[in-house]
Amino acid sequence: MQKLAFVIGGAQKAGTCSLDRLFRMHRGIQMSSKKETHFFDDETRDWAMPDYAALDAFFPEVDDRPRGEATPVTLYWRPARARLCAYNPDIKLIFLLRDPVQRAFSHWKMMYAIGNDTMRFPQAIREGRARVRDEAEVDGLHRHFSYVERGFYAAQLREVLELFPARNVHCEVFEEFFADKNAGLKRLADFLGIAPFRAVLPAVHAYKAKDMEYPSVLTPDDARYLADLYRADTAELEEMLGRAIPAWQRD
């Protein structure tokens, strides 16, 4: 069967739903029948002898268009990256990276809104981090409470680049991409080797935060606390990208 050509692999709460919708408007690629197949991060599968028929089932149209899917946990979920490499070492990976402080708060709001967490944000990013270690599903990873952990982008990308060549990995900065989608989509089309996207695209903003009363806001104290945690990692990320990220800079 035709293999996946690319994956939009993260980060969670960094615009991957919107990017998935934009990709579905491009006639030259075939996206999976639903966003987030969660195939490669499924810990219930027999990964000693993986059956890729379940993955192929997400692509009912048989044609020669490059296939892609968007599962944003991929950047964070270490076993998924290794499985992707075993499946197709030539696959291309796209990562949207959002200010890790804002990303953490957005992640917590989503978990709180759907009832997966009852802890207030200040506690969730401090003592609540012990839950990631103590209740990890696999390899020290937790799907729900990893508000802080998912923001260490450089550390995750370092591990990605141990598996995949740098030419197959493309990062976009969330704040810059959505400030000029056409420029960002041109970069992605060039990276994937596909025809350009349409010049005029509708505004898309998928999955806005639920309009409800939250018990926490992102306070300056919480923002400073997180920024200090991420400072070294963000500096390394800027070095990896070969440029500064002004949108993430704080006093």
GROMACS .gro file of N, CA and C in nm, residues 89-158:
model
  210
   89PRO      N    1   1.115   0.565   0.691
   89PRO     CA    2   1.224   0.653   0.732
   89PRO      C    3   1.237   0.778   0.645
   90ASP      N    4   1.169   0.781   0.529
   90ASP     CA    5   1.174   0.898   0.441
   90ASP      C    6   1.055   0.991   0.459
   91ILE      N    7   0.971   0.965   0.559
   91ILE     CA    8   0.852   1.048   0.580
   91ILE      C    9   0.894   1.190   0.618
   92LYS      N   10   0.811   1.287   0.583
   92LYS     CA   11   0.839   1.426   0.618
   92LYS      C   12   0.752   1.465   0.736
   93LEU      N   13   0.811   1.543   0.826
   93LEU     CA   14   0.746   1.581   0.951
   93LEU      C   15   0.731   1.732   0.959
   94ILE      N   16   0.611   1.776   0.991
   94ILE     CA   17   0.580   1.918   1.004
   94ILE      C   18   0.542   1.946   1.149
   95PHE      N   19   0.608   2.045   1.209
   95PHE     CA   20   0.577   2.082   1.346
   95PHE      C   21   0.544   2.231   1.355
   96LEU      N   22   0.430   2.261   1.413
   96LEU     CA   23   0.391   2.398   1.446
   96LEU      C   24   0.423   2.420   1.594
   97LEU      N   25   0.503   2.522   1.623
   97LEU     CA   26   0.550   2.544   1.759
   97LEU      C   27   0.497   2.678   1.811
   98ARG      N   28   0.423   2.672   1.919
   98ARG     CA   29   0.362   2.791   1.979
   98ARG      C   30   0.439   2.831   2.106
   99ASP      N   31   0.436   2.958   2.139
   99ASP     CA   32   0.493   3.004   2.265
   99ASP      C   33   0.460   2.901   2.372
  100PRO      N   34   0.561   2.836   2.432
  100PRO     CA   35   0.531   2.724   2.523
  100PRO      C   36   0.452   2.765   2.647
  101VAL      N   37   0.463   2.893   2.687
  101VAL     CA   38   0.386   2.940   2.801
  101VAL      C   39   0.238   2.944   2.767
  102GLN      N   40   0.205   3.006   2.653
  102GLN     CA   41   0.067   3.013   2.608
  102GLN      C   42   0.013   2.875   2.575
  103ARG      N   43   0.099   2.790   2.518
  103ARG     CA   44   0.056   2.654   2.483
  103ARG      C   45   0.016   2.577   2.608
  104ALA      N   46   0.096   2.589   2.714
  104ALA     CA   47   0.067   2.517   2.838
  104ALA      C   48  -0.068   2.560   2.896
  105PHE      N   49  -0.094   2.691   2.895
  105PHE     CA   50  -0.220   2.739   2.950
  105PHE      C   51  -0.338   2.693   2.865
  106SER      N   52  -0.323   2.698   2.733
  106SER     CA   53  -0.429   2.653   2.644
  106SER      C   54  -0.457   2.504   2.663
  107HIS      N   55  -0.352   2.427   2.682
  107HIS     CA   56  -0.365   2.283   2.705
  107HIS      C   57  -0.443   2.258   2.834
  108TRP      N   58  -0.407   2.330   2.941
  108TRP     CA   59  -0.478   2.313   3.067
  108TRP      C   60  -0.626   2.351   3.054
  109LYS      N   61  -0.654   2.461   2.983
  109LYS     CA   62  -0.794   2.503   2.966
  109LYS      C   63  -0.874   2.393   2.896
  110MET      N   64  -0.814   2.330   2.796
  110MET     CA   65  -0.884   2.223   2.726
  110MET      C   66  -0.912   2.106   2.820
  111MET      N   67  -0.811   2.064   2.897
  111MET     CA   68  -0.829   1.951   2.988
  111MET      C   69  -0.931   1.984   3.097
  112TYR      N   70  -0.930   2.106   3.147
  112TYR     CA   71  -1.026   2.146   3.249
  112TYR      C   72  -1.168   2.149   3.191
  113ALA      N   73  -1.180   2.204   3.070
  113ALA     CA   74  -1.312   2.220   3.009
  113ALA      C   75  -1.380   2.086   2.982
  114ILE      N   76  -1.303   1.984   2.946
  114ILE     CA   77  -1.363   1.855   2.916
  114ILE      C   78  -1.368   1.763   3.037
  115GLY      N   79  -1.324   1.814   3.153
  115GLY     CA   80  -1.336   1.738   3.276
  115GLY      C   81  -1.223   1.641   3.304
  116ASN      N   82  -1.113   1.652   3.231
  116ASN     CA   83  -1.000   1.561   3.255
  116ASN      C   84  -0.907   1.609   3.365
  117ASP      N   85  -0.927   1.732   3.412
  117ASP     CA   86  -0.845   1.782   3.521
  117ASP      C   87  -0.930   1.878   3.606
  118THR      N   88  -0.911   1.871   3.735
  118THR     CA   89  -0.982   1.962   3.825
  118THR      C   90  -0.884   2.053   3.899
  119MET      N   91  -0.756   2.034   3.878
  119MET     CA   92  -0.654   2.113   3.946
  119MET      C   93  -0.645   2.252   3.883
  120ARG      N   94  -0.627   2.353   3.964
  120ARG     CA   95  -0.608   2.488   3.913
  120ARG      C   96  -0.473   2.498   3.842
  121PHE      N   97  -0.464   2.593   3.749
  121PHE     CA   98  -0.344   2.602   3.666
  121PHE      C   99  -0.215   2.621   3.746
  122PRO      N  100  -0.209   2.713   3.844
  122PRO     CA  101  -0.083   2.730   3.917
  122PRO      C  102  -0.032   2.602   3.982
  123GLN      N  103  -0.124   2.522   4.034
  123GLN     CA  104  -0.083   2.395   4.095
  123GLN      C  105  -0.048   2.291   3.987
  124ALA      N  106  -0.123   2.293   3.877
  124ALA     CA  107  -0.101   2.193   3.772
  124ALA      C  108   0.037   2.203   3.712
  125ILE      N  109   0.093   2.324   3.702
  125ILE     CA  110   0.225   2.340   3.640
  125ILE      C  111   0.338   2.333   3.743
  126ARG      N  112   0.304   2.318   3.869
  126ARG     CA  113   0.407   2.307   3.973
  126ARG      C  114   0.401   2.167   4.033
  127GLU      N  115   0.335   2.150   4.146
  127GLU     CA  116   0.331   2.018   4.208
  127GLU      C  117   0.255   1.917   4.124
  128GLY      N  118   0.166   1.965   4.037
  128GLY     CA  119   0.090   1.874   3.951
  128GLY      C  120   0.174   1.801   3.850
  129ARG      N  121   0.295   1.847   3.827
  129ARG     CA  122   0.383   1.778   3.731
  129ARG      C  123   0.421   1.638   3.779
  130ALA      N  124   0.413   1.615   3.908
  130ALA     CA  125   0.444   1.481   3.959
  130ALA      C  126   0.351   1.376   3.900
  131ARG      N  127   0.232   1.418   3.859
  131ARG     CA  128   0.137   1.323   3.802
  131ARG      C  129   0.188   1.264   3.671
  132VAL      N  130   0.264   1.344   3.596
  132VAL     CA  131   0.319   1.294   3.470
  132VAL      C  132   0.412   1.177   3.497
  133ARG      N  133   0.496   1.193   3.598
  133ARG     CA  134   0.589   1.086   3.634
  133ARG      C  135   0.516   0.967   3.697
  134ASP      N  136   0.428   0.996   3.792
  134ASP     CA  137   0.367   0.889   3.871
  134ASP      C  138   0.256   0.814   3.797
  135GLU      N  139   0.191   0.881   3.701
  135GLU     CA  140   0.078   0.819   3.632
  135GLU      C  141   0.106   0.803   3.482
  136ALA      N  142   0.233   0.800   3.445
  136ALA     CA  143   0.269   0.793   3.303
  136ALA      C  144   0.211   0.668   3.238
  137GLU      N  145   0.167   0.685   3.114
  137GLU     CA  146   0.114   0.571   3.038
  137GLU      C  147   0.227   0.483   2.989
  138VAL      N  148   0.335   0.547   2.939
  138VAL     CA  149   0.450   0.474   2.888
  138VAL      C  150   0.568   0.570   2.879
  139ASP      N  151   0.687   0.519   2.910
  139ASP     CA  152   0.811   0.595   2.885
  139ASP      C  153   0.810   0.734   2.949
  140GLY      N  154   0.746   0.749   3.066
  140GLY     CA  155   0.742   0.877   3.133
  140GLY      C  156   0.652   0.980   3.069
  141LEU      N  157   0.558   0.937   2.985
  141LEU     CA  158   0.472   1.028   2.910
  141LEU      C  159   0.328   1.020   2.959
  142HIS      N  160   0.262   1.134   2.963
  142HIS     CA  161   0.122   1.142   3.006
  142HIS      C  162   0.044   1.227   2.907
  143ARG      N  163  -0.067   1.177   2.858
  143ARG     CA  164  -0.144   1.247   2.755
  143ARG      C  165  -0.213   1.373   2.809
  144HIS      N  166  -0.261   1.368   2.932
  144HIS     CA  167  -0.346   1.476   2.981
  144HIS      C  168  -0.272   1.584   3.058
  145PHE      N  169  -0.182   1.547   3.146
  145PHE     CA  170  -0.126   1.643   3.241
  145PHE      C  171   0.010   1.700   3.199
  146SER      N  172   0.050   1.675   3.076
  146SER     CA  173   0.184   1.716   3.029
  146SER      C  174   0.185   1.861   2.981
  147TYR      N  175   0.127   1.950   3.060
  147TYR     CA  176   0.118   2.092   3.023
  147TYR      C  177   0.257   2.152   3.005
  148VAL      N  178   0.344   2.126   3.099
  148VAL     CA  179   0.480   2.181   3.095
  148VAL      C  180   0.567   2.099   3.001
  149GLU      N  181   0.560   1.969   3.011
  149GLU     CA  182   0.654   1.880   2.941
  149GLU      C  183   0.649   1.896   2.789
  150ARG      N  184   0.533   1.921   2.734
  150ARG     CA  185   0.522   1.928   2.588
  150ARG      C  186   0.587   2.053   2.530
  151GLY      N  187   0.618   2.150   2.615
  151GLY     CA  188   0.676   2.274   2.566
  151GLY      C  189   0.826   2.274   2.551
  152PHE      N  190   0.893   2.165   2.586
  152PHE     CA  191   1.038   2.156   2.569
  152PHE      C  192   1.068   2.110   2.426
  153TYR      N  193   1.049   2.201   2.333
  153TYR     CA  194   1.054   2.167   2.191
  153TYR      C  195   1.193   2.124   2.145
  154ALA      N  196   1.295   2.194   2.190
  154ALA     CA  197   1.430   2.161   2.144
  154ALA      C  198   1.469   2.020   2.184
  155ALA      N  199   1.437   1.983   2.307
  155ALA     CA  200   1.469   1.848   2.353
  155ALA      C  201   1.399   1.743   2.268
  156GLN      N  202   1.273   1.770   2.233
  156GLN     CA  203   1.198   1.676   2.151
  156GLN      C  204   1.253   1.672   2.008
  157LEU      N  205   1.286   1.788   1.954
  157LEU     CA  206   1.340   1.791   1.818
  157LEU      C  207   1.476   1.725   1.809
  158ARG      N  208   1.555   1.736   1.915
  158ARG     CA  209   1.684   1.667   1.917
  158ARG      C  210   1.663   1.518   1.897
   0.00000   0.00000   0.00000
